[in-house]
Short mmCIF file of C-alpha atoms in Angstrom, two decimals:
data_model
loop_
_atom_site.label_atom_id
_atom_site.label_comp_id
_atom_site.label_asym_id
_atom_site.label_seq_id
_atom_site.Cartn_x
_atom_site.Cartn_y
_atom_site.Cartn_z
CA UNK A 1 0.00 0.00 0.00
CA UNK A 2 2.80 2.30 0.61
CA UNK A 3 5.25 1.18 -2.26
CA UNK A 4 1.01 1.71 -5.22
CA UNK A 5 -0.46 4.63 -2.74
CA UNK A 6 -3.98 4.25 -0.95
CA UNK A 7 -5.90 5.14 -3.77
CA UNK A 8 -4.04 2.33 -5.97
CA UNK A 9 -4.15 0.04 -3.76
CA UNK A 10 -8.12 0.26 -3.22
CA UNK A 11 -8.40 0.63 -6.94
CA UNK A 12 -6.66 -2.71 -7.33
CA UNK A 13 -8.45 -4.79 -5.10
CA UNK A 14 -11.63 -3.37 -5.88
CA UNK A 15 -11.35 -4.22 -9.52
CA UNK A 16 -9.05 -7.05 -9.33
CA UNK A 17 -11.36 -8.49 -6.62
CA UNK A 18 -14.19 -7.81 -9.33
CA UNK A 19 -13.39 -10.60 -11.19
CA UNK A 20 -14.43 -13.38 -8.40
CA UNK A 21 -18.02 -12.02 -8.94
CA UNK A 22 -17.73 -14.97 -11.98
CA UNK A 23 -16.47 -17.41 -9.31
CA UNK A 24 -19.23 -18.74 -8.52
CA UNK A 25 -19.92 -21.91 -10.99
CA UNK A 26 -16.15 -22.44 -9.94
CA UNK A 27 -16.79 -22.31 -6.12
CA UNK A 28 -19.52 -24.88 -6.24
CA UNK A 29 -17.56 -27.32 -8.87
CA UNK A 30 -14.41 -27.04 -6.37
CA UNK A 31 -16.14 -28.43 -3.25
CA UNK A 32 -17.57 -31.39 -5.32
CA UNK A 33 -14.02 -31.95 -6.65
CA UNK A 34 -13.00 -31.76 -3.22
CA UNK A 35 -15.72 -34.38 -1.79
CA UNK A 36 -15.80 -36.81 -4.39
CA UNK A 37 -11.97 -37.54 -4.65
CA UNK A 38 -11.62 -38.02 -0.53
CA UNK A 39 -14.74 -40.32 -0.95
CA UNK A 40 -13.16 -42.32 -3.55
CA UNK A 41 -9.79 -42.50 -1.50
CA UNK A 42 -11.81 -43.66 1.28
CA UNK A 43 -13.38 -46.45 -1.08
CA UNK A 44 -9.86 -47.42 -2.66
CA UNK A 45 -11.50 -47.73 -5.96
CA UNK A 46 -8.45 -46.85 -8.10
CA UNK A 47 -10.46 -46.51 -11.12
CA UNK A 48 -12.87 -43.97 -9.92
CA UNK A 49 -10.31 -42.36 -8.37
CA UNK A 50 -8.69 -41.59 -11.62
CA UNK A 51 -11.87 -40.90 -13.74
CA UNK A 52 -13.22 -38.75 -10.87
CA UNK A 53 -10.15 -36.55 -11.45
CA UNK A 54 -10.45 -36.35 -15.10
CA UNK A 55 -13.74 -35.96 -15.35
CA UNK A 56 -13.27 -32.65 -12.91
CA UNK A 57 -10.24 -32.00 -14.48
CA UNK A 58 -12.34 -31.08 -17.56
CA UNK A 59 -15.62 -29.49 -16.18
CA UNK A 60 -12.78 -26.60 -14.29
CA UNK A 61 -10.79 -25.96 -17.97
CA UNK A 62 -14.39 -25.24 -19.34
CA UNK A 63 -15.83 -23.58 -16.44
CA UNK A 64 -12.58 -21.56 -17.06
CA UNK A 65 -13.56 -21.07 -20.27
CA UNK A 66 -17.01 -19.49 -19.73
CA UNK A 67 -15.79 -17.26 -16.62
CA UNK A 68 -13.30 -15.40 -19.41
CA UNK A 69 -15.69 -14.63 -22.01
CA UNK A 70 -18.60 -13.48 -19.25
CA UNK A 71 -15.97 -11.24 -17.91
CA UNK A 72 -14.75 -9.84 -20.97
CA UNK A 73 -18.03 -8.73 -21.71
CA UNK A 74 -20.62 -8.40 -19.17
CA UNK A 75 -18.13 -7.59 -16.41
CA UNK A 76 -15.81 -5.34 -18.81
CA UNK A 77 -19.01 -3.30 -19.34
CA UNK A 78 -19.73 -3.00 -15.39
CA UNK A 79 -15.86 -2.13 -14.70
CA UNK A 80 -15.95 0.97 -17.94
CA UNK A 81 -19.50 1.85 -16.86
CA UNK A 82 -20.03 1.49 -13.09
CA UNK A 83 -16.88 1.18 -10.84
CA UNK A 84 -15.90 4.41 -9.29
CA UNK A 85 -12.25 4.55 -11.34
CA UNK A 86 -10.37 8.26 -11.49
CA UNK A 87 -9.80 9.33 -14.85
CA UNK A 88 -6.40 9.31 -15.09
CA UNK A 89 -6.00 5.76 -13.35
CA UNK A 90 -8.46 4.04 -15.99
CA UNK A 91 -5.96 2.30 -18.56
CA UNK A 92 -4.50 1.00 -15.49
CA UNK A 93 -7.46 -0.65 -14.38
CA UNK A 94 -8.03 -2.28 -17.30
CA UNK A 95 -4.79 -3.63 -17.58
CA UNK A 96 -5.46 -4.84 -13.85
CA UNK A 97 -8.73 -6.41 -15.26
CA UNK A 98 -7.51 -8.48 -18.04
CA UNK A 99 -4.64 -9.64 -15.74
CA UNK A 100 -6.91 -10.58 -12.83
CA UNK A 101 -9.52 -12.39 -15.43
CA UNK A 102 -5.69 -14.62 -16.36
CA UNK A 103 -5.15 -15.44 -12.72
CA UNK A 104 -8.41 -16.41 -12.16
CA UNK A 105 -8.03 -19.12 -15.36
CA UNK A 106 -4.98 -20.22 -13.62
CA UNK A 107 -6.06 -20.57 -10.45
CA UNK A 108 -9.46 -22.57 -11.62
CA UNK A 109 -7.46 -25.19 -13.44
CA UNK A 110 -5.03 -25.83 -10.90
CA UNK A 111 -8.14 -26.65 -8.49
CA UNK A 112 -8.51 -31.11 -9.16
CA UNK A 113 -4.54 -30.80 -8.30
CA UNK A 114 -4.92 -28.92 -4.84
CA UNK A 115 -7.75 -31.42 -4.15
CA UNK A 116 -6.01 -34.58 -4.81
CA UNK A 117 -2.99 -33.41 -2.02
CA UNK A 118 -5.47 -32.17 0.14
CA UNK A 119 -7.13 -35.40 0.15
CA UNK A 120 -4.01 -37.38 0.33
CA UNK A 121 -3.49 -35.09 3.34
CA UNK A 122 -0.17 -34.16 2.27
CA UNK A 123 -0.06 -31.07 4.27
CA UNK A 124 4.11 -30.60 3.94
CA UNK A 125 3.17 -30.08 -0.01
CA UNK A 126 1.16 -27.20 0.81
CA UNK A 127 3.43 -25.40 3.08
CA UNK A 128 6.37 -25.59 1.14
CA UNK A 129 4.60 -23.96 -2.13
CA UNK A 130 3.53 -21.27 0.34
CA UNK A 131 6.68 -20.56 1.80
CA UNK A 132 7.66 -20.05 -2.17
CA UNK A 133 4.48 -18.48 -3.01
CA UNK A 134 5.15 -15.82 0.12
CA UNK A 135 8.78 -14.98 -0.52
CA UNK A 136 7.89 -14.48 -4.30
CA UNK A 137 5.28 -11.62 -3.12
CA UNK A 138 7.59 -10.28 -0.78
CA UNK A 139 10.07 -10.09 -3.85
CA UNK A 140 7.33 -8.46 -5.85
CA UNK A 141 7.33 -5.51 -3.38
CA UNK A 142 11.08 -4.96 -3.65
CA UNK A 143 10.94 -4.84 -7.35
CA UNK A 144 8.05 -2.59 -6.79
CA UNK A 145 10.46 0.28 -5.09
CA UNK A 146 12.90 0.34 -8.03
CA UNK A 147 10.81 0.50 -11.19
CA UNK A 148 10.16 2.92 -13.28
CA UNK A 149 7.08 2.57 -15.14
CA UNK A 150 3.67 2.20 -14.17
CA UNK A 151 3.41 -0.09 -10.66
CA UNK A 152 -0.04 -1.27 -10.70
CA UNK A 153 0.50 -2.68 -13.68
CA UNK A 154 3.47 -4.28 -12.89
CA UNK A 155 2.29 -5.55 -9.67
CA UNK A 156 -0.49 -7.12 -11.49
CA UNK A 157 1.25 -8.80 -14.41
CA UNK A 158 4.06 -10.35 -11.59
CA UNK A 159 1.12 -11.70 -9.53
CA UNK A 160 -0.16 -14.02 -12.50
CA UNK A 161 3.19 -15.00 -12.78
CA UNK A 162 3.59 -16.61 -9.59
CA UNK A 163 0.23 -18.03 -10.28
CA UNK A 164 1.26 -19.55 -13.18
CA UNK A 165 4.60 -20.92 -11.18
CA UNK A 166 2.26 -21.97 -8.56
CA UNK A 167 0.03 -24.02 -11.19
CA UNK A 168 3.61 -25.95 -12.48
CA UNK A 169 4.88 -26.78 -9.30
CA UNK A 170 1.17 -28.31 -8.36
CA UNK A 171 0.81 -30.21 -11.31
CA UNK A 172 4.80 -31.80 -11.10
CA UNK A 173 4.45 -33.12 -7.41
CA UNK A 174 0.67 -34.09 -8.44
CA UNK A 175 1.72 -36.17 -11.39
CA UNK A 176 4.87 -37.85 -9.07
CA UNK A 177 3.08 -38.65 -6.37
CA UNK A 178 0.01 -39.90 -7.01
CA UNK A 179 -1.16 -42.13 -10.01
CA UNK A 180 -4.69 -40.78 -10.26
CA UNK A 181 -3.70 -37.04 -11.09
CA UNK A 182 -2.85 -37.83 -14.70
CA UNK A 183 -5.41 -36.23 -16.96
CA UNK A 184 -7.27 -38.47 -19.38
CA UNK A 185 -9.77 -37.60 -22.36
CA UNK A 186 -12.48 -39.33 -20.73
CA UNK A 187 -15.47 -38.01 -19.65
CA UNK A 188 -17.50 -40.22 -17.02
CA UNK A 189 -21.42 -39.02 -17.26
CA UNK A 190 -21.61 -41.32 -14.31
CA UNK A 191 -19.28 -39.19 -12.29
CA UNK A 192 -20.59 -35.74 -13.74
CA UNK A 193 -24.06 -36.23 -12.75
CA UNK A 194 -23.30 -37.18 -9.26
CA UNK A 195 -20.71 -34.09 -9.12
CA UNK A 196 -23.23 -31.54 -10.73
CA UNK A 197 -25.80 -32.63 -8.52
CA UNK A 198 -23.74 -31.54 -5.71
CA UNK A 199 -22.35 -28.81 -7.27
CA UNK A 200 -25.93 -27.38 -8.92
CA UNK A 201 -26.59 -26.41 -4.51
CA UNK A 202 -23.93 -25.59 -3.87
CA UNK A 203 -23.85 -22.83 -6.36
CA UNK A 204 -26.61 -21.33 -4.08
CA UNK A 205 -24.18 -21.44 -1.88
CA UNK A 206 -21.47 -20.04 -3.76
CA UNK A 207 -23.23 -17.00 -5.43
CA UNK A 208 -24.00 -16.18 -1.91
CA UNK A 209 -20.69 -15.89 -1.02
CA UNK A 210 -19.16 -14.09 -3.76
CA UNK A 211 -22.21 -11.53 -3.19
CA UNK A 212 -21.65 -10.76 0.27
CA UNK A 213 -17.57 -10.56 -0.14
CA UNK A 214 -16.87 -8.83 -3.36
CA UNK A 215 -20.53 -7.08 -3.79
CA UNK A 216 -19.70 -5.36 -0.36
CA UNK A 217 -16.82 -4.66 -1.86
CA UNK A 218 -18.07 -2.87 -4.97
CA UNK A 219 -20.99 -1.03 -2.72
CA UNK A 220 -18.44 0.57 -0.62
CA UNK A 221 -16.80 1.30 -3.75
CA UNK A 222 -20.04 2.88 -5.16
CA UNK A 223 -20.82 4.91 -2.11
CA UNK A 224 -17.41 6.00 -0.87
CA UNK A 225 -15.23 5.45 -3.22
CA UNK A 226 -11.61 3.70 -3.59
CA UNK A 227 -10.07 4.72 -0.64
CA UNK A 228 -12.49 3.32 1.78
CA UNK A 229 -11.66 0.02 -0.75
CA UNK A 230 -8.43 0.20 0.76
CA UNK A 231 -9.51 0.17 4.31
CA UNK A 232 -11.56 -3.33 3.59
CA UNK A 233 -8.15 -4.60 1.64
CA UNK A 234 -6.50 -4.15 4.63
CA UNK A 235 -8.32 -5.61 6.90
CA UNK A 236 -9.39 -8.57 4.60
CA UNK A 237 -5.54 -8.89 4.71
CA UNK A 238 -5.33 -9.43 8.21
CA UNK A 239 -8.06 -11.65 7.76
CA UNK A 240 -6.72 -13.89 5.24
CA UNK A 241 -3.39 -14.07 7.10
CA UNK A 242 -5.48 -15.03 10.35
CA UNK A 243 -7.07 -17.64 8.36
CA UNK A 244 -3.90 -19.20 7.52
CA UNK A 245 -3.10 -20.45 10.91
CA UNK A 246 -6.40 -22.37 11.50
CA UNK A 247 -7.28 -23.56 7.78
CA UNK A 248 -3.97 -25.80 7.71
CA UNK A 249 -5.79 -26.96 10.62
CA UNK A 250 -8.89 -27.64 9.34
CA UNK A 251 -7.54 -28.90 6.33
CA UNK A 252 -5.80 -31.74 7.62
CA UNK A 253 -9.15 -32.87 9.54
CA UNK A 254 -11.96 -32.27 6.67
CA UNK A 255 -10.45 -35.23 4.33
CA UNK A 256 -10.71 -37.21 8.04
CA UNK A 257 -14.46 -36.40 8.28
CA UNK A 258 -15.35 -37.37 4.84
CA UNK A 259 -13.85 -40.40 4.93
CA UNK A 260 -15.39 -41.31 8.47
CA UNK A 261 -18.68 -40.91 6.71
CA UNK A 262 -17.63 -42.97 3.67
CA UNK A 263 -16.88 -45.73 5.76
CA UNK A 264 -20.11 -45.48 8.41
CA UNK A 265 -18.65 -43.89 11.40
CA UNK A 266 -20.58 -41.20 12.68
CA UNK A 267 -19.12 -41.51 16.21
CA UNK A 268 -15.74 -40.86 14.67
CA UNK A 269 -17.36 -38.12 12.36
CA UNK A 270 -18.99 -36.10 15.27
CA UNK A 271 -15.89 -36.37 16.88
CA UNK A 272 -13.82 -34.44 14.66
CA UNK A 273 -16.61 -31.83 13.71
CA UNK A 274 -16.58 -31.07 17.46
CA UNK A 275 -12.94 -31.18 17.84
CA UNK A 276 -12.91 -29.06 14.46
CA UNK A 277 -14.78 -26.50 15.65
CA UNK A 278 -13.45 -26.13 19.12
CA UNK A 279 -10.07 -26.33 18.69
CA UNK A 280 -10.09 -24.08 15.84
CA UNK A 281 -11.99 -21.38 17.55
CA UNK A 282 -9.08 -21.37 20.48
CA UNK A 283 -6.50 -21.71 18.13
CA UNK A 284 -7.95 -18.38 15.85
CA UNK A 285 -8.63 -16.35 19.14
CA UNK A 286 -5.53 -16.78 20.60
CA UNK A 287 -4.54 -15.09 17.28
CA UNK A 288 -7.40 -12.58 16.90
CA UNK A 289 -8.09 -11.23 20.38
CA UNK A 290 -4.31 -9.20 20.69
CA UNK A 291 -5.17 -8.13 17.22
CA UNK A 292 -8.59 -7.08 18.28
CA UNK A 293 -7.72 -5.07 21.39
CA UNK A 294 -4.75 -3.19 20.15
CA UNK A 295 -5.90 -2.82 16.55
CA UNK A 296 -4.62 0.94 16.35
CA UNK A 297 -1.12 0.10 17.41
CA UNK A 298 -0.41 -2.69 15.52
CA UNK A 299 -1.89 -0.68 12.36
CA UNK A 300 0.13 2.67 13.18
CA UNK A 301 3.67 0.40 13.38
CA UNK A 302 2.74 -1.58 10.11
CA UNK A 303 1.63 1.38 7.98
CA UNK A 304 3.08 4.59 7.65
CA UNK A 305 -0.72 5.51 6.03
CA UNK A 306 -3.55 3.75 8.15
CA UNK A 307 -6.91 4.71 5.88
CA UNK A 308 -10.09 5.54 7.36
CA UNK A 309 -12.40 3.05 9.00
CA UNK A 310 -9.85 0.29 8.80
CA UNK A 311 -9.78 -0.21 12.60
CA UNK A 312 -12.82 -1.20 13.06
CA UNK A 313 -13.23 -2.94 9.79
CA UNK A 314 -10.53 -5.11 10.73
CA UNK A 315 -12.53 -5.63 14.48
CA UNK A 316 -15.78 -6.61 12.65
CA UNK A 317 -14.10 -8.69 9.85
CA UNK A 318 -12.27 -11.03 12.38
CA UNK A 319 -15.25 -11.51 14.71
CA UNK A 320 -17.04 -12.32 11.46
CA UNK A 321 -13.66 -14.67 10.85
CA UNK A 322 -14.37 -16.23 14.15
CA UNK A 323 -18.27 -17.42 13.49
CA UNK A 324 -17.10 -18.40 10.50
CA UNK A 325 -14.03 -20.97 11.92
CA UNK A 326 -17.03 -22.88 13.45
CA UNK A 327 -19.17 -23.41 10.62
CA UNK A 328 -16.32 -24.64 8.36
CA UNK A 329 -16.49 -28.36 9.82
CA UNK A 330 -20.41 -28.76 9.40
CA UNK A 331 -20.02 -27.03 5.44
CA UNK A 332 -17.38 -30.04 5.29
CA UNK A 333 -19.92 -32.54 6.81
CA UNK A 334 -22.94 -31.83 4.03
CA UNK A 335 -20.97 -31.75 1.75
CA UNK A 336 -19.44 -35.01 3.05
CA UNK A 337 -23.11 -36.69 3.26
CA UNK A 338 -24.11 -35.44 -0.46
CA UNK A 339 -27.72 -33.90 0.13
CA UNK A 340 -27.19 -30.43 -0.06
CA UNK A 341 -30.06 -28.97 -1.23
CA UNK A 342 -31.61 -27.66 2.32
CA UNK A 343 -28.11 -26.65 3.66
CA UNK A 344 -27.64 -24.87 0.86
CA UNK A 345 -31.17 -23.16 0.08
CA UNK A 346 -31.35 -21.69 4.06
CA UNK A 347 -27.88 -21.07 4.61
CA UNK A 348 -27.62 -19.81 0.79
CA UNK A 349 -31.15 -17.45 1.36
CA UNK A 350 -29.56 -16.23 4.26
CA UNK A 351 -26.51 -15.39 2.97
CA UNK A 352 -27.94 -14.22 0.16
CA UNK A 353 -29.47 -11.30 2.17
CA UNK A 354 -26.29 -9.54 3.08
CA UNK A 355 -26.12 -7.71 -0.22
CA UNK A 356 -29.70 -6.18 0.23
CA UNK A 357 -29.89 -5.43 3.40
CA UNK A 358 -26.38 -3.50 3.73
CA UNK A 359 -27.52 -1.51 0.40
CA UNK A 360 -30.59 -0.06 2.10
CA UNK A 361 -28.45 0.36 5.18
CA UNK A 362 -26.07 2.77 3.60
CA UNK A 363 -29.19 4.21 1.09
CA UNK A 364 -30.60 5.27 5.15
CA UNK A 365 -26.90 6.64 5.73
CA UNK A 366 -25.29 4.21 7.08
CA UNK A 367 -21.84 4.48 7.47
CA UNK A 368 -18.97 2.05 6.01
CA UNK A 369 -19.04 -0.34 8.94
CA UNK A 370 -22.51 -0.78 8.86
CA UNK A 371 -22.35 -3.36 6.16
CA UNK A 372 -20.01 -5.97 8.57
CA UNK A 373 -22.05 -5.46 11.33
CA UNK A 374 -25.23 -7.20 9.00
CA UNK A 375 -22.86 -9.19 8.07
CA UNK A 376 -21.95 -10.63 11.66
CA UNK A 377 -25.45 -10.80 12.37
CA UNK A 378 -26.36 -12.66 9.59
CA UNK A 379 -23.23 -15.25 9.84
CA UNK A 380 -24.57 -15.63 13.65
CA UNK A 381 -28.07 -16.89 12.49
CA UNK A 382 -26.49 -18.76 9.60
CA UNK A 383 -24.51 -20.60 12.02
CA UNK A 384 -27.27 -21.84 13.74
CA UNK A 385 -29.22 -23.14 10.73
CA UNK A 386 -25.98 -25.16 9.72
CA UNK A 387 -25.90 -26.80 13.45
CA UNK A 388 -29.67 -27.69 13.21
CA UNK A 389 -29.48 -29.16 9.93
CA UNK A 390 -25.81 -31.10 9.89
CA UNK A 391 -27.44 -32.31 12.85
CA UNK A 392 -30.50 -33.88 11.38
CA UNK A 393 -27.99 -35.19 8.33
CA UNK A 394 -25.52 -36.97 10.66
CA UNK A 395 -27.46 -37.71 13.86
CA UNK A 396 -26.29 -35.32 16.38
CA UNK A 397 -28.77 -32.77 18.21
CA UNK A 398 -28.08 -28.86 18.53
CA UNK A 399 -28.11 -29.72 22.30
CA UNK A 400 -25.00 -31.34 22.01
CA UNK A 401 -23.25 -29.03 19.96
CA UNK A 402 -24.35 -26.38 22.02
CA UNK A 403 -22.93 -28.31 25.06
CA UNK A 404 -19.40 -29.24 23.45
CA UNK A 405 -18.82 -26.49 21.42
CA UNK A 406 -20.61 -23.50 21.91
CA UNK A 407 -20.97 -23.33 25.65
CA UNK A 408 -17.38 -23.71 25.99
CA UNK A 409 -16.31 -21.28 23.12
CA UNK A 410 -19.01 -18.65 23.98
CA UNK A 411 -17.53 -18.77 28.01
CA UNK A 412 -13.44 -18.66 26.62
CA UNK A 413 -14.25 -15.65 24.39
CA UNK A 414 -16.36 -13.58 27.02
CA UNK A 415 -14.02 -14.53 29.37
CA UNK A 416 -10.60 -13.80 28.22
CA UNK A 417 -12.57 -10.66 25.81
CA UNK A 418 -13.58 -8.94 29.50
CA UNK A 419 -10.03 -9.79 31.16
CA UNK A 420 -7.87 -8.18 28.17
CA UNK A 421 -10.09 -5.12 27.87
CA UNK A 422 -9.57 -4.46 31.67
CA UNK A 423 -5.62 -4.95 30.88
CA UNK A 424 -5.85 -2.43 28.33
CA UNK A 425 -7.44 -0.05 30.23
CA UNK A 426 -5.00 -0.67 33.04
CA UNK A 427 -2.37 -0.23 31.63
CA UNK A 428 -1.55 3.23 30.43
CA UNK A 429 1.73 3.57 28.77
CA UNK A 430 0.40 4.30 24.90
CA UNK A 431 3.93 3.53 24.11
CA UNK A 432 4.86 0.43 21.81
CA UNK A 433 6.39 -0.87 24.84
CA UNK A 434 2.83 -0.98 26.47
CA UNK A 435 0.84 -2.37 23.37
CA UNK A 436 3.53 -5.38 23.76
CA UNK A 437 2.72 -5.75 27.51
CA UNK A 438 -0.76 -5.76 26.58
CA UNK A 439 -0.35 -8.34 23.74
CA UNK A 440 1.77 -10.56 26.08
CA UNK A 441 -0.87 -10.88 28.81
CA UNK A 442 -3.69 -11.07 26.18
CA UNK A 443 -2.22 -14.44 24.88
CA UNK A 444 -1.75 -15.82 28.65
CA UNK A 445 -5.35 -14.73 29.76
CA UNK A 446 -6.64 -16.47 26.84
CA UNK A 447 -4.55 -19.47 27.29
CA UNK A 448 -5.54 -19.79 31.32
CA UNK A 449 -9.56 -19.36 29.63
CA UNK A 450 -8.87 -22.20 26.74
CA UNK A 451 -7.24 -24.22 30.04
CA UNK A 452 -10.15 -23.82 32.36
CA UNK A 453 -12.72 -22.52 30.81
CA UNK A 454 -13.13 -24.53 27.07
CA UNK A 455 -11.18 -27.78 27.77
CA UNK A 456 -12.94 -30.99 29.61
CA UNK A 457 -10.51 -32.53 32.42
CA UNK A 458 -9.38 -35.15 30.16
CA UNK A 459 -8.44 -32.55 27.25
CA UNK A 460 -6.51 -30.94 30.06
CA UNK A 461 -4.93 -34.41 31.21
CA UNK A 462 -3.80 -35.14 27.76
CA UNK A 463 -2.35 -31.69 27.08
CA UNK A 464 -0.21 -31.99 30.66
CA UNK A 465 0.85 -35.58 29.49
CA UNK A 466 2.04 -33.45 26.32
CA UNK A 467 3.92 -30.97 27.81
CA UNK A 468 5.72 -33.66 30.46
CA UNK A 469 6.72 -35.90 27.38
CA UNK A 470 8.27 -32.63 25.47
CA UNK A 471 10.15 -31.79 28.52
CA UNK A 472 11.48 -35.35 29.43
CA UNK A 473 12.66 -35.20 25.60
CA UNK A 474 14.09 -32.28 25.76
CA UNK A 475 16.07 -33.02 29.24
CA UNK A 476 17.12 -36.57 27.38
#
């Protein structure tokens, strides 16, 4: 944001982040992919295994297909003809635009490839190509500071590079490791019904999300221009680097809960939704609650320019991010049973009303934040649908969800929440020196609440046991 400028740097994610508006078909296709190769794992049918991939292989390169030519026209009209672009900035755009629309090929065909690892669960692939996919950004900034012609550009065209690198590098270790990711002219009707049925709810789903992400997005754009779009960026920043921590998490446990289901086990399978959704919730807010409470520190020492609004953007957006860590293991559990079509038209609808609802908010005058805070509310409600109906699909009651996972979550956040707000408070040194004291005891108050406020006595036994074995290891 320093190295393009504020107004840039909301210009590029608004209009970059324009082109996921046609992500939708691609959204729903992906979590089918997703299911149905961790189902046939589970089965150790090598043949469907292999024309499961090709067959998804396919539908992605022409779902690819149609997402470029509907956003070189209808969208290329809406970016000319209704974005909020500065006259002088609006070749740049467009060059943003067509680069974004590339990416966004790239990325959907490399999708069958980052399904396959993820349900091989080989985790170490994944964090290897991000280390590499990280220090390639970070290189992208330098190179930023020393040229001469137009940056936005630049940054843009570099980005689908990496893509592009990323892509190879998935498709090599795919194609070494594991027989089935070899892609074959066959198409399997079989297979593509049973995916498309899936798929054809989920894009309920799907449009949903895109709506309520990147159409909040373009309405803030619309009503306040870029440089509030540069306040969301950097808090949906934050939020994406947040999510990193847990999803690796979750990731390695959502191949485990299809496959529990595949084979019959529903004790196993409401084992690890529970554990899911627990443990990820402790592991996020250990994370999220130092962010939370000294927000305008942490912003002032990262940016020399700290936009308008983005303080409490970034507060919203990672309670949001919170609700949202919880539901993750129950979208992975329809999904996971196959009959999606009442998760996804009530959880869809609801979704679906974030749009709406924050337009007539700001139409009243609402101000920027306005549209999160429907946004929490909604997610909140949303989250209880998905509880009562996962719950009817794979025989647990919203009683005991509510008893292993909310009740403790719901106590750890008040909990620690009131404890590091009193700190904050307390202490009154302003300085850096203070925010880090305050940061510091965050993290152990919510620690001692995760302790003895969300864990059962066993979970507590087990994590002791732990801790002995790591220190008898470390004496040996």
């Amino acid at each position: 944001m320093n190295t393009l400028g504020v107004e840039d740097y909301g210009l590029y994610n608004v209009v970059g982040g324009f082109v996921t508006f046609f992500s939708f078909l691609n959204g729903a296709m992906s979590t089918a992919t997703q299911r149905f190769i961790a189902f046939e794992l589970a089965r150790g049918d090598t043949y469907r295994q292999i024309m499961t991939f090709s067959t998804s292989a396919i539908i992605h390169f022409v779902i690819a297909l149609l997402i470029v030519i509907v956003a070189e026209t209808l969208g290329l009209w809406f970016v000319c003809n209704k974005l909020v672009i500065p006259e002088e900035r609006f070749v740049a755009a467009i060059w943003v635009y067509q680069f974004s629309i590339l990416t966004m090929f790239v990325s959907i065909v490399s999708i069958p490839y980052n399904a396959v690892i993820v349900a091989h669960e080989r985790m170490s692939a994944f964090a290897y190509i991000s280390i590499l996919d990280v220090v390639l950004k970070l290189m992208i900034v330098y190179l930023l500071t020393i040229v001469t012609f137009d940056r936005l550009i630049f940054y843009a065209a570099l980005l689908l590079g990496i893509s592009i690198l990323d892509r190879l590098i998935y498709g090599i270790y795919c194609k070494r490791h594991f027989k089935e990711a070899r892609v074959k002219l066959i198409f399997d009707k079989k297979i593509f019904k049973e995916m498309t049925n899936i798929a054809g709810w989920s894009l309920f789903g799907n449009i949903a999300g895109v709506c309520y992400t990147q159409g909040l997005n373009v309405l803030l754009n619309m009503f306040f221009g870029p440089v509030v779009n540069a306040a969301r960026a950097i808090a949906v920043t934050i939020q994406g680097v947040v999510t990193g921590f847990v999803s690796n998490f979750q990731m390695a446990l959502n191949p485990q809960i299809t496959k529990s289901y595949a084979s019959g086990d529903l004790k196993r399978m409401h084992s690890l939704i529970f554990a899911s959704s627990k443990y990820s919730f402790f592991l996020l807010l250990l994370i999220v609650l130092p962010i939370m409470i000294e927000t305008q520190t942490i912003l002032t020492v990262w940016l020399k320019i700290v936009p308008a609004y983005t303080v409490w953007f970034i507060r919203i957006i990672l309670c949001i991010l919170l609700i949202d860590t919880l539901s993750n293991p129950l979208m992975i559990s329809s999904q996971a049973v196959g009959r999606v079509k009442v998760y996804q038209s009530v959880v869809g609808g609801l979704l679906m009303l974030i749009l709406p609802i924050a337009y007539i908010a700001l139409k009243l005058g609402g101000n920027p934040e306005t549209v999160f805070i429907v946004q929490l509310i909604i997610s909140v409600v949303a989250l209880v649908c998905r509880v009562v109906i996962v719950g009817q699909m794979v025989s647990f009651s919203f009683l005991q969800y509510a008893y292993k996972v909310m009740l403790p979550t719901i106590s750890v956040f008040l909990l620690a929440s009131c404890m590091s707000i009193g700190i904050r408070y307390t202490v009154t040194n302003q300085s850096l020196l203070g925010a880090g004291i305050v940061i510091i005891l965050t993290i152990v108050l919510t620690t001692v609440s995760i302790l003895f406020a969300g864990l059962s006595t066993a979970e507590r036994d087990l994590i002791y046991s732990k801790i002995s074995t790591l220190k008898h290891r470390i004496h040996d």
